[in-house]
XYZ file of N, CA and C in Angstrom:
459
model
N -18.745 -20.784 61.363
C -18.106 -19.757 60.568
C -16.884 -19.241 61.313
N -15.907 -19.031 60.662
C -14.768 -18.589 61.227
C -14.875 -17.047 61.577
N -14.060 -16.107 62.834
C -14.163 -15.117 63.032
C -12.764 -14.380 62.565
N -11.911 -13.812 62.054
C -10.784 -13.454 62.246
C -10.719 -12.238 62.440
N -9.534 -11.771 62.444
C -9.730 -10.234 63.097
C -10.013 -9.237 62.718
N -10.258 -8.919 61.068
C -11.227 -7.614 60.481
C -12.169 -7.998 60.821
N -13.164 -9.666 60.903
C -14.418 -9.563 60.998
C -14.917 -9.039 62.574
N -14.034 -9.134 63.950
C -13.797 -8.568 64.959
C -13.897 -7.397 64.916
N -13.069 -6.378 63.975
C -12.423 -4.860 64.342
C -14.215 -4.612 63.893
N -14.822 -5.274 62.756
C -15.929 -4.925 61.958
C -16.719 -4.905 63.266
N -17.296 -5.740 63.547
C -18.277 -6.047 64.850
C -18.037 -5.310 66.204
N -16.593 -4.902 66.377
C -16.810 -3.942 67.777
C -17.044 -2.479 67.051
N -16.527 -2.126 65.665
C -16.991 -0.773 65.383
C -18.220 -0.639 65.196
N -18.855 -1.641 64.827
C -20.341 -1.175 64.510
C -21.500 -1.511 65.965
N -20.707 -2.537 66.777
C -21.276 -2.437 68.408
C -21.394 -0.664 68.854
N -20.308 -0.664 68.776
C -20.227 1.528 68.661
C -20.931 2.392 68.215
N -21.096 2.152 66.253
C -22.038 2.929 66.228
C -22.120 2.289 64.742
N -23.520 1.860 65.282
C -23.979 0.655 63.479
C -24.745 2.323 62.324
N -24.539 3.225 62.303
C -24.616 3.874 61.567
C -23.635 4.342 60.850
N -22.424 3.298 61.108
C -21.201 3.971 59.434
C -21.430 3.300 58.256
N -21.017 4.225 57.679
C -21.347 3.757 56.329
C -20.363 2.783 55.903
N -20.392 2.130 54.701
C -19.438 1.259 54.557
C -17.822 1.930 54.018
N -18.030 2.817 53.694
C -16.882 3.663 53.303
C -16.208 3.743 54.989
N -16.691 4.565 55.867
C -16.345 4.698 56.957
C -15.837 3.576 57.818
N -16.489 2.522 57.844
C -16.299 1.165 57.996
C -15.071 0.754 58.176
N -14.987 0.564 56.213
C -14.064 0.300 55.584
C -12.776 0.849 56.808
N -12.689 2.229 56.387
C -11.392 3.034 56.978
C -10.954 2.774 58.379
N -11.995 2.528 59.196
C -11.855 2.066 60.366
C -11.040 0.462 61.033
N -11.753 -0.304 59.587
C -10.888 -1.746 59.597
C -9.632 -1.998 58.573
N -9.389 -1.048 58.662
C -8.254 -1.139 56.736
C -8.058 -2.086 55.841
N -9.659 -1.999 55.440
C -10.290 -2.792 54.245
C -10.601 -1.783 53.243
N -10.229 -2.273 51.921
C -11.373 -2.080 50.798
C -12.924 -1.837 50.887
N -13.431 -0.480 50.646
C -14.841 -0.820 50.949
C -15.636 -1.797 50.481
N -15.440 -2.561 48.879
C -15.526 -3.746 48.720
C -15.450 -4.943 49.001
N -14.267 -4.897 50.104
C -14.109 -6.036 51.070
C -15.547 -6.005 52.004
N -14.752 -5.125 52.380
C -15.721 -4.623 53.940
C -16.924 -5.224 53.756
N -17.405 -4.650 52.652
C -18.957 -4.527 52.483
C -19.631 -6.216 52.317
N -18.048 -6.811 51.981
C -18.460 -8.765 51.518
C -18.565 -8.818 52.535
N -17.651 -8.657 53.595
C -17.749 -9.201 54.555
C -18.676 -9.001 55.724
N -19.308 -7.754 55.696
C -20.695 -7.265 56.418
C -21.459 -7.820 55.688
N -21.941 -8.561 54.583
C -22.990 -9.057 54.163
C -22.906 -10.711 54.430
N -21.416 -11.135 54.792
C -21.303 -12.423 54.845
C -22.115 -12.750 56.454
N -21.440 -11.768 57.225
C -21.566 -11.636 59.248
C -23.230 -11.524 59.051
N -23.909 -10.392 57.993
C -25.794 -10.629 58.406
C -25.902 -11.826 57.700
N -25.854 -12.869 56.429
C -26.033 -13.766 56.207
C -25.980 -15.115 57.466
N -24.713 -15.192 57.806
C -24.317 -16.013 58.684
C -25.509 -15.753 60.146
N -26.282 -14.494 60.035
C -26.990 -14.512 61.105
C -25.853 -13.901 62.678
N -24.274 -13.440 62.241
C -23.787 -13.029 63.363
C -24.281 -11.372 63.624
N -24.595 -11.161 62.907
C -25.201 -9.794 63.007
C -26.628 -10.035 63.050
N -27.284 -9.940 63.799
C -28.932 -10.030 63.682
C -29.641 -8.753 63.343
N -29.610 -8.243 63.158
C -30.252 -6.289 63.295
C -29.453 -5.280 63.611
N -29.747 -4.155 63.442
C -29.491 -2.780 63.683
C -30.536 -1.753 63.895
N -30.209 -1.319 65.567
C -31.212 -0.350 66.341
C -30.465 0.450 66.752
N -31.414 1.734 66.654
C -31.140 2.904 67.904
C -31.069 2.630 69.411
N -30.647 3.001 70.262
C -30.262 2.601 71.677
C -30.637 3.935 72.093
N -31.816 3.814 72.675
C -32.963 4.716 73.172
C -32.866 5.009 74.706
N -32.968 6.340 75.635
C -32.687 6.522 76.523
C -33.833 6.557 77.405
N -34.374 5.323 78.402
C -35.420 5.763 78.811
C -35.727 6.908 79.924
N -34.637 7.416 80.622
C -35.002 8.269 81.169
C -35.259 9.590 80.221
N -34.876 9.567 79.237
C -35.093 10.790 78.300
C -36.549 10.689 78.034
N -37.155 9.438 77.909
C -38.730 9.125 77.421
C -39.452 9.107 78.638
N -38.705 9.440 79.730
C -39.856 9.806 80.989
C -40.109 8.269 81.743
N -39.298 7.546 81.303
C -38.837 6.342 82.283
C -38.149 5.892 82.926
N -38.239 6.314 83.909
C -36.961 6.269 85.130
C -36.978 5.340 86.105
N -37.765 4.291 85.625
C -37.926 3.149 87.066
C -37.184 2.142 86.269
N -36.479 1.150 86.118
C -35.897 -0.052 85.500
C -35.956 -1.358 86.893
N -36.807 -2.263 86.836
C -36.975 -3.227 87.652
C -37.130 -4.636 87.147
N -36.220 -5.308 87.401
C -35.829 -6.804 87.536
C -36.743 -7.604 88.006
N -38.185 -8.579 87.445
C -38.917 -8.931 87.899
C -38.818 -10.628 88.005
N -38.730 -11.488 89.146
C -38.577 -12.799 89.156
C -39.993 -13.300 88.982
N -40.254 -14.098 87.918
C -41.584 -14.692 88.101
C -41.634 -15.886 88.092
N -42.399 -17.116 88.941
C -42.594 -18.490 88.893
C -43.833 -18.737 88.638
N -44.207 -19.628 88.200
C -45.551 -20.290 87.312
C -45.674 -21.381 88.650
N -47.180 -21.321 88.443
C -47.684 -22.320 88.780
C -47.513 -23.827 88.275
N -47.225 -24.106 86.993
C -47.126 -25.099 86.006
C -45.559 -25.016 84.981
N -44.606 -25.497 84.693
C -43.689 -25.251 84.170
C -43.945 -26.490 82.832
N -44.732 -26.640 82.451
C -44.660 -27.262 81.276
C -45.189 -26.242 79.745
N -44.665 -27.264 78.722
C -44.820 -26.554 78.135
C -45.781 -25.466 77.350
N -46.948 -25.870 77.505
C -48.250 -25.598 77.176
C -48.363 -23.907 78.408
N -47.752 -24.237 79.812
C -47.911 -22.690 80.248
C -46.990 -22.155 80.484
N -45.488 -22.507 79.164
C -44.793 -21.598 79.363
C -45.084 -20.538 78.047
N -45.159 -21.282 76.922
C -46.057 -20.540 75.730
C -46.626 -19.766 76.141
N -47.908 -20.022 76.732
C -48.831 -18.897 76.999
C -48.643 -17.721 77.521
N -47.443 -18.231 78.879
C -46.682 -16.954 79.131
C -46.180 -15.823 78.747
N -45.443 -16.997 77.696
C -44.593 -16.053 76.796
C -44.957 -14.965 76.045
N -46.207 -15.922 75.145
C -46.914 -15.215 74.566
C -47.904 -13.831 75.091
N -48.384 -13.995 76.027
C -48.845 -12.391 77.015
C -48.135 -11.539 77.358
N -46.791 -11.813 77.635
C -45.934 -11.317 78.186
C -45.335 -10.085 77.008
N -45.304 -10.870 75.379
C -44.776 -10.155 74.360
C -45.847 -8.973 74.531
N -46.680 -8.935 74.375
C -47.881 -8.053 74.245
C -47.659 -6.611 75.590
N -46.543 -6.792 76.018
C -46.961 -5.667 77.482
C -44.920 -4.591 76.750
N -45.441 -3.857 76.160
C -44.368 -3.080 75.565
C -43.374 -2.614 76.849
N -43.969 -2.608 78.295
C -42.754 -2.410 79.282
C -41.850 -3.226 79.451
N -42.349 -4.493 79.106
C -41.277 -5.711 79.362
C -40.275 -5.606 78.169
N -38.742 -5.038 78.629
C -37.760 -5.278 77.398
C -37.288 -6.244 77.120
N -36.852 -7.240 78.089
C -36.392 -8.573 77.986
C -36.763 -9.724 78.720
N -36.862 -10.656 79.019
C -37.813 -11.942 79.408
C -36.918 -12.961 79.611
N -36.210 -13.521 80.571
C -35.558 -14.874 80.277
C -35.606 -16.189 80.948
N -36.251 -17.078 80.478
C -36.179 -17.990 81.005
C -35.476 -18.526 81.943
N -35.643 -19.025 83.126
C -34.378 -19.323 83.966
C -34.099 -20.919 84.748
N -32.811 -21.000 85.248
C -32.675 -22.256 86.030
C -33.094 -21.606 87.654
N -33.364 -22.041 88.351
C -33.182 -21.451 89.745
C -34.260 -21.837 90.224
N -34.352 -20.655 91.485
C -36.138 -20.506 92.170
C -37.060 -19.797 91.820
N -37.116 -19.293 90.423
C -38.376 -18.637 89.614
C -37.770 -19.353 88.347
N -38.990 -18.961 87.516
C -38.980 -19.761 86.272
C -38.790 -18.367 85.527
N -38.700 -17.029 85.338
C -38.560 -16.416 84.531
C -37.852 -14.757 85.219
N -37.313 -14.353 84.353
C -36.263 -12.690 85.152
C -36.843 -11.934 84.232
N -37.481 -10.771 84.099
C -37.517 -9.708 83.070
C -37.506 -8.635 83.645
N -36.844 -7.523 82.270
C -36.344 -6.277 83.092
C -37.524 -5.473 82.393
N -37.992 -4.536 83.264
C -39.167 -3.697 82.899
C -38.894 -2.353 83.102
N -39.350 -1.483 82.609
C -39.047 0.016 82.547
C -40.721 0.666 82.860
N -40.594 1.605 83.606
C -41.736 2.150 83.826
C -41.452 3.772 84.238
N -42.402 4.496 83.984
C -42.132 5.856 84.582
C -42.057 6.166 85.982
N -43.019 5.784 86.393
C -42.476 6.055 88.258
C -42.949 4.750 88.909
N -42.722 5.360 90.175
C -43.180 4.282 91.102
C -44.557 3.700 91.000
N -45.603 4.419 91.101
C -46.940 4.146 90.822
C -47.273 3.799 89.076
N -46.718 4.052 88.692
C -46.537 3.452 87.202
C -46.005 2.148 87.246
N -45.339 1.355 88.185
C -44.736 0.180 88.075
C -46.274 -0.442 88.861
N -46.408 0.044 90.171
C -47.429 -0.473 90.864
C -48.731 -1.012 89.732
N -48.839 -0.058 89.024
C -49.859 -0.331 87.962
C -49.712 -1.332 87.391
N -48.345 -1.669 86.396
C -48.151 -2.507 85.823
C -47.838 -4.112 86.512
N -47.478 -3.765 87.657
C -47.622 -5.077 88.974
C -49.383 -5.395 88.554
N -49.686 -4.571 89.145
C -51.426 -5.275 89.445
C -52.093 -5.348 88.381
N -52.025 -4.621 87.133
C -52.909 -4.497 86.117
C -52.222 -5.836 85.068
N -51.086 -5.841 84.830
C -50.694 -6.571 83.793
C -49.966 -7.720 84.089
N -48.379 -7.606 85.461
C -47.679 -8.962 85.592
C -48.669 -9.492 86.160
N -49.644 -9.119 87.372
C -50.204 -10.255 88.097
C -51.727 -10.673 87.023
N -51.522 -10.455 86.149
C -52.609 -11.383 85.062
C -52.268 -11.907 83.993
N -51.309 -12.290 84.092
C -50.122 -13.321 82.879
C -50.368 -14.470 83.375
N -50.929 -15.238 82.536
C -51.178 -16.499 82.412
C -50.306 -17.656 83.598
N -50.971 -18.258 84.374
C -49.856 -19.397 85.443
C -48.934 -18.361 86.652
N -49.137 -17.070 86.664
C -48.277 -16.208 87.858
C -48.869 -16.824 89.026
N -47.554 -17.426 90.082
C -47.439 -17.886 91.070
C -47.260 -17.128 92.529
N -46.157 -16.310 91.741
C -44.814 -15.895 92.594
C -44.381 -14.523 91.709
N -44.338 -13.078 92.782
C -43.746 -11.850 91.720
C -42.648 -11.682 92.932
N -41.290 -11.208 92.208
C -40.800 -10.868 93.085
C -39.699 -9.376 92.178
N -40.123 -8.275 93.045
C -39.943 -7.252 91.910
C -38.228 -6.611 92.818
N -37.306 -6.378 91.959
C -36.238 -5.694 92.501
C -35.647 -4.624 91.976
N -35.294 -3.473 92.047
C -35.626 -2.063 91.761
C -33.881 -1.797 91.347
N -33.689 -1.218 90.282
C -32.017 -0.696 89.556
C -32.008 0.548 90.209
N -30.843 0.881 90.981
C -30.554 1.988 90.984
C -29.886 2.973 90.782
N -28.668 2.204 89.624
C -28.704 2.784 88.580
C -27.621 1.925 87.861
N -27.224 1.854 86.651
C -26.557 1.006 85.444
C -25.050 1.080 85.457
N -24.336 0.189 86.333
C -22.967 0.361 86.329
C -22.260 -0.100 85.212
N -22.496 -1.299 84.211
C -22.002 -1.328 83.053
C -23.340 -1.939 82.335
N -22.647 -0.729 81.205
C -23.672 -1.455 79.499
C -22.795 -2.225 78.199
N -23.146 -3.191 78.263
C -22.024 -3.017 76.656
C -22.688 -3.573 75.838
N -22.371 -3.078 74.394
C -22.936 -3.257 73.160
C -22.744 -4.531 72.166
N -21.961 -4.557 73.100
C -20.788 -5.768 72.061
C -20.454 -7.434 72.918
N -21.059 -8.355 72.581
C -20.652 -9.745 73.309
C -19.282 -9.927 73.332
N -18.492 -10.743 74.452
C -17.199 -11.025 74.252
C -17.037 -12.023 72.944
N -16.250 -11.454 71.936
C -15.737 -12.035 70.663
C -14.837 -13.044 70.439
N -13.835 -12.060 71.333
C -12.396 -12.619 71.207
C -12.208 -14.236 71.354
């Protein structure tokens, strides 16, 4: 699918704040709200837009630990990376999970309330995920850039 540059101006304004309306939108990309609105339905069709969420603050929710966890499997085939995967969805601290090239087979970033709240989730939950070899936990101390928006251009 081609990108051109309203469908751009569209996608970094709503990286910003996916709660405008299409009127607002509109004004922001100097489109027709009729345009606009084709063309925001063309970007979720096409699947370039996948969803729209709130961007939730965990230290506001009493989570202030954010830790980078390297994990390697005992087995890297496919049968125990599934399984992994699959346990892994089930533990609501884990926000993201990614498969990797390197010297662990997997990176996920975890959020926890404190220190002994991570400890917990070390012993109670990563170290009983299916094939865990290897934990190797590394601690944020604090978020020098966020961005909302993939490079487009």
């Amino acid at each position: 699918m081609q990108i051109d540059e309203f469908d751009r101006r569209m996608l970094a304004a709503l990286a910003r704040d996916g709660r405008l309306t299409a009127v607002e939108l509109a004004e922001r990309i100097a489109l027709s709200p009729s345009a606009a609105t084709r063309r925001l339905q063309r970007l979720e069709t096409e699947r370039i837009i996948t969803g729209y969420r709130a961007v939730l603050d965990p230290n506001a929710l009493g989570l202030g630990i954010t830790a980078f966890v390297e994990i390697s499997l005992d087995r890297q085939n496919d049968e125990a990376l599934k399984a992994f995967e699959a346990a892994a969805r089930r533990c609501p601290n884990i926000l993201s999970l990614h498969l990797m090239s390197g010297s662990s087979d997997y990176l996920l970033r975890i959020v926890a309330r404190d220190l002994p709240d991570f400890e917990r989730l070390h012993a109670n939950v990563l170290g009983h995920l299916p094939g865990v070899a290897r934990i190797e936990s590394k601690f944020a101390l604090r978020e020098a850039i966020e961005r909302p928006l993939v490079p487009i251009g």
